[in-house]
Amino acid sequence: MLQTASILLLLTAAGGILMAFRRIAQKANPPSWLAMAHGFLAASGLTLLAYVGLTDRVEGGAMLGLILLAVAAGGGVVMNLGYHLAGKLLPLWLLYLHIALAAAGTLLVAWGAWAI
């Protein structure tokens, strides 16, 4: 299950890269459908990861990844509800923080899943 959560998070990251490119290079918010797909994939991976963390023994790195991803998810919710839905351009500082936390968390989970 930890590997499945990791795959979901890596797919989430792929969508996140597309959205970040749109915001940074094109100076426009991503389309709503992509933001929603990104959020649903992230929630699926995070939920599965939390389930595994509560019901099974996982490596400490994967648990730290869960915490980082939960904080990143909070930033994603703020960007979606506070900016994207209001038609405001996403703030770059929040975007970069979201990317850093999510990337670190995803790498830690992948490391715990495959012991790379």
PDB file of C-alpha atoms in Angstrom:
ATOM      1  CA  MET A   1       0.000   0.000   0.000  1.00  0.00           C
ATOM      2  CA  LEU A   2       2.915   2.322   0.659  1.00  0.00           C
ATOM      3  CA  GLN A   3       4.081   1.820  -2.922  1.00  0.00           C
ATOM      4  CA  THR A   4       0.578   2.554  -4.225  1.00  0.00           C
ATOM      5  CA  ALA A   5       0.471   5.756  -2.178  1.00  0.00           C
ATOM      6  CA  SER A   6       3.872   6.670  -3.576  1.00  0.00           C
ATOM      7  CA  ILE A   7       2.690   6.131  -7.164  1.00  0.00           C
ATOM      8  CA  LEU A   8      -0.386   8.292  -6.533  1.00  0.00           C
ATOM      9  CA  LEU A   9       1.840  11.030  -5.124  1.00  0.00           C
ATOM     10  CA  LEU A  10       4.207  10.837  -8.094  1.00  0.00           C
ATOM     11  CA  LEU A  11       1.247  11.202 -10.472  1.00  0.00           C
ATOM     12  CA  THR A  12       0.120  14.144  -8.370  1.00  0.00           C
ATOM     13  CA  ALA A  13       3.575  15.672  -8.776  1.00  0.00           C
ATOM     14  CA  ALA A  14       3.338  15.372 -12.560  1.00  0.00           C
ATOM     15  CA  GLY A  15       0.167  17.450 -12.554  1.00  0.00           C
ATOM     16  CA  GLY A  16       1.766  19.850 -10.106  1.00  0.00           C
ATOM     17  CA  ILE A  17       4.680  20.416 -12.467  1.00  0.00           C
ATOM     18  CA  LEU A  18       2.261  21.298 -15.268  1.00  0.00           C
ATOM     19  CA  MET A  19       0.400  23.720 -13.014  1.00  0.00           C
ATOM     20  CA  ALA A  20       3.581  25.336 -11.705  1.00  0.00           C
ATOM     21  CA  PHE A  21       4.827  25.848 -15.266  1.00  0.00           C
ATOM     22  CA  ARG A  22       1.548  27.529 -16.182  1.00  0.00           C
ATOM     23  CA  ARG A  23       1.719  29.868 -13.180  1.00  0.00           C
ATOM     24  CA  ILE A  24       5.426  30.731 -13.408  1.00  0.00           C
ATOM     25  CA  ALA A  25       6.062  30.844 -17.162  1.00  0.00           C
ATOM     26  CA  GLN A  26       2.695  31.982 -18.436  1.00  0.00           C
ATOM     27  CA  LYS A  27       1.765  34.137 -15.439  1.00  0.00           C
ATOM     28  CA  ALA A  28      -1.695  32.567 -15.294  1.00  0.00           C
ATOM     29  CA  ASN A  29      -3.439  30.237 -12.911  1.00  0.00           C
ATOM     30  CA  PRO A  30      -3.851  26.631 -14.062  1.00  0.00           C
ATOM     31  CA  PRO A  31      -7.206  25.440 -15.392  1.00  0.00           C
ATOM     32  CA  SER A  32      -9.675  24.419 -12.710  1.00  0.00           C
ATOM     33  CA  TRP A  33      -9.986  20.851 -13.988  1.00  0.00           C
ATOM     34  CA  LEU A  34      -6.232  20.309 -13.579  1.00  0.00           C
ATOM     35  CA  ALA A  35      -6.209  21.837 -10.103  1.00  0.00           C
ATOM     36  CA  MET A  36      -9.112  19.603  -9.085  1.00  0.00           C
ATOM     37  CA  ALA A  37      -7.475  16.467 -10.518  1.00  0.00           C
ATOM     38  CA  HIS A  38      -4.248  17.382  -8.708  1.00  0.00           C
ATOM     39  CA  GLY A  39      -6.115  17.826  -5.446  1.00  0.00           C
ATOM     40  CA  PHE A  40      -8.072  14.580  -5.789  1.00  0.00           C
ATOM     41  CA  LEU A  41      -4.927  12.580  -6.558  1.00  0.00           C
ATOM     42  CA  ALA A  42      -3.100  14.230  -3.673  1.00  0.00           C
ATOM     43  CA  ALA A  43      -5.971  13.494  -1.288  1.00  0.00           C
ATOM     44  CA  SER A  44      -6.073   9.867  -2.439  1.00  0.00           C
ATOM     45  CA  GLY A  45      -2.355   9.371  -1.909  1.00  0.00           C
ATOM     46  CA  LEU A  46      -2.353  11.218   1.405  1.00  0.00           C
ATOM     47  CA  THR A  47      -5.357   9.285   2.695  1.00  0.00           C
ATOM     48  CA  LEU A  48      -3.816   5.950   1.749  1.00  0.00           C
ATOM     49  CA  LEU A  49      -0.528   7.008   3.293  1.00  0.00           C
ATOM     50  CA  ALA A  50      -2.270   8.033   6.524  1.00  0.00           C
ATOM     51  CA  TYR A  51      -4.112   4.693   6.617  1.00  0.00           C
ATOM     52  CA  VAL A  52      -0.868   2.774   6.196  1.00  0.00           C
ATOM     53  CA  GLY A  53       0.804   4.929   8.833  1.00  0.00           C
ATOM     54  CA  LEU A  54      -1.963   4.246  11.341  1.00  0.00           C
ATOM     55  CA  THR A  55      -2.406   0.525  10.705  1.00  0.00           C
ATOM     56  CA  ASP A  56       1.078  -0.725   9.842  1.00  0.00           C
ATOM     57  CA  ARG A  57       4.667  -0.080  10.755  1.00  0.00           C
ATOM     58  CA  VAL A  58       6.360   2.247   8.287  1.00  0.00           C
ATOM     59  CA  GLU A  59       9.811   3.734   8.186  1.00  0.00           C
ATOM     60  CA  GLY A  60      10.373   7.028   9.983  1.00  0.00           C
ATOM     61  CA  GLY A  61      11.162   8.781   6.714  1.00  0.00           C
ATOM     62  CA  ALA A  62       7.760   7.874   5.305  1.00  0.00           C
ATOM     63  CA  MET A  63       6.045   9.213   8.428  1.00  0.00           C
ATOM     64  CA  LEU A  64       7.986  12.467   8.128  1.00  0.00           C
ATOM     65  CA  GLY A  65       6.897  12.513   4.480  1.00  0.00           C
ATOM     66  CA  LEU A  66       3.286  12.189   5.613  1.00  0.00           C
ATOM     67  CA  ILE A  67       3.663  15.202   7.887  1.00  0.00           C
ATOM     68  CA  LEU A  68       5.316  17.304   5.160  1.00  0.00           C
ATOM     69  CA  LEU A  69       2.627  16.306   2.674  1.00  0.00           C
ATOM     70  CA  ALA A  70      -0.130  17.208   5.135  1.00  0.00           C
ATOM     71  CA  VAL A  71       1.357  20.689   5.555  1.00  0.00           C
ATOM     72  CA  ALA A  72       1.753  20.991   1.766  1.00  0.00           C
ATOM     73  CA  ALA A  73      -1.897  19.972   1.365  1.00  0.00           C
ATOM     74  CA  GLY A  74      -2.897  22.786   3.694  1.00  0.00           C
ATOM     75  CA  GLY A  75      -1.031  25.217   1.458  1.00  0.00           C
ATOM     76  CA  GLY A  76      -2.772  23.735  -1.566  1.00  0.00           C
ATOM     77  CA  VAL A  77      -6.163  24.270   0.026  1.00  0.00           C
ATOM     78  CA  VAL A  78      -5.261  27.896   0.788  1.00  0.00           C
ATOM     79  CA  MET A  79      -4.123  28.446  -2.799  1.00  0.00           C
ATOM     80  CA  ASN A  80      -7.282  26.871  -4.190  1.00  0.00           C
ATOM     81  CA  LEU A  81      -9.887  28.452  -1.923  1.00  0.00           C
ATOM     82  CA  GLY A  82      -8.171  31.750  -1.182  1.00  0.00           C
ATOM     83  CA  TYR A  83      -6.758  32.576  -4.578  1.00  0.00           C
ATOM     84  CA  HIS A  84      -7.706  30.284  -7.456  1.00  0.00           C
ATOM     85  CA  LEU A  85     -11.464  30.269  -6.882  1.00  0.00           C
ATOM     86  CA  ALA A  86     -11.406  34.009  -6.174  1.00  0.00           C
ATOM     87  CA  GLY A  87      -9.748  34.647  -9.541  1.00  0.00           C
ATOM     88  CA  LYS A  88      -6.540  35.965  -7.956  1.00  0.00           C
ATOM     89  CA  LEU A  89      -3.102  35.002  -9.214  1.00  0.00           C
ATOM     90  CA  LEU A  90      -1.450  32.412  -6.957  1.00  0.00           C
ATOM     91  CA  PRO A  91       1.340  33.972  -4.855  1.00  0.00           C
ATOM     92  CA  LEU A  92       4.728  32.634  -5.902  1.00  0.00           C
ATOM     93  CA  TRP A  93       6.097  32.397  -2.356  1.00  0.00           C
ATOM     94  CA  LEU A  94       3.223  30.078  -1.372  1.00  0.00           C
ATOM     95  CA  LEU A  95       3.597  28.088  -4.580  1.00  0.00           C
ATOM     96  CA  TYR A  96       7.328  27.567  -3.984  1.00  0.00           C
ATOM     97  CA  LEU A  97       6.740  26.560  -0.362  1.00  0.00           C
ATOM     98  CA  HIS A  98       4.040  24.112  -1.479  1.00  0.00           C
ATOM     99  CA  ILE A  99       6.384  22.630  -4.086  1.00  0.00           C
ATOM    100  CA  ALA A 100       9.283  22.260  -1.643  1.00  0.00           C
ATOM    101  CA  LEU A 101       7.209  20.573   1.062  1.00  0.00           C
ATOM    102  CA  ALA A 102       5.389  18.287  -1.375  1.00  0.00           C
ATOM    103  CA  ALA A 103       8.570  17.290  -3.204  1.00  0.00           C
ATOM    104  CA  ALA A 104      10.410  16.488   0.025  1.00  0.00           C
ATOM    105  CA  GLY A 105       7.424  14.557   1.377  1.00  0.00           C
ATOM    106  CA  THR A 106       6.956  12.586  -1.835  1.00  0.00           C
ATOM    107  CA  LEU A 107      10.651  11.675  -1.992  1.00  0.00           C
ATOM    108  CA  LEU A 108      10.594  10.509   1.626  1.00  0.00           C
ATOM    109  CA  VAL A 109       7.534   8.361   0.980  1.00  0.00           C
ATOM    110  CA  ALA A 110       9.098   6.878  -2.163  1.00  0.00           C
ATOM    111  CA  TRP A 111      12.273   6.183  -0.223  1.00  0.00           C
ATOM    112  CA  GLY A 112      10.263   4.402   2.469  1.00  0.00           C
ATOM    113  CA  ALA A 113       8.233   2.477  -0.105  1.00  0.00           C
ATOM    114  CA  TRP A 114      11.116   1.178  -2.163  1.00  0.00           C
ATOM    115  CA  ALA A 115      14.031   1.691   0.262  1.00  0.00           C
ATOM    116  CA  ILE A 116      15.983   3.598  -2.389  1.00  0.00           C
TER     117      ILE A 116
END
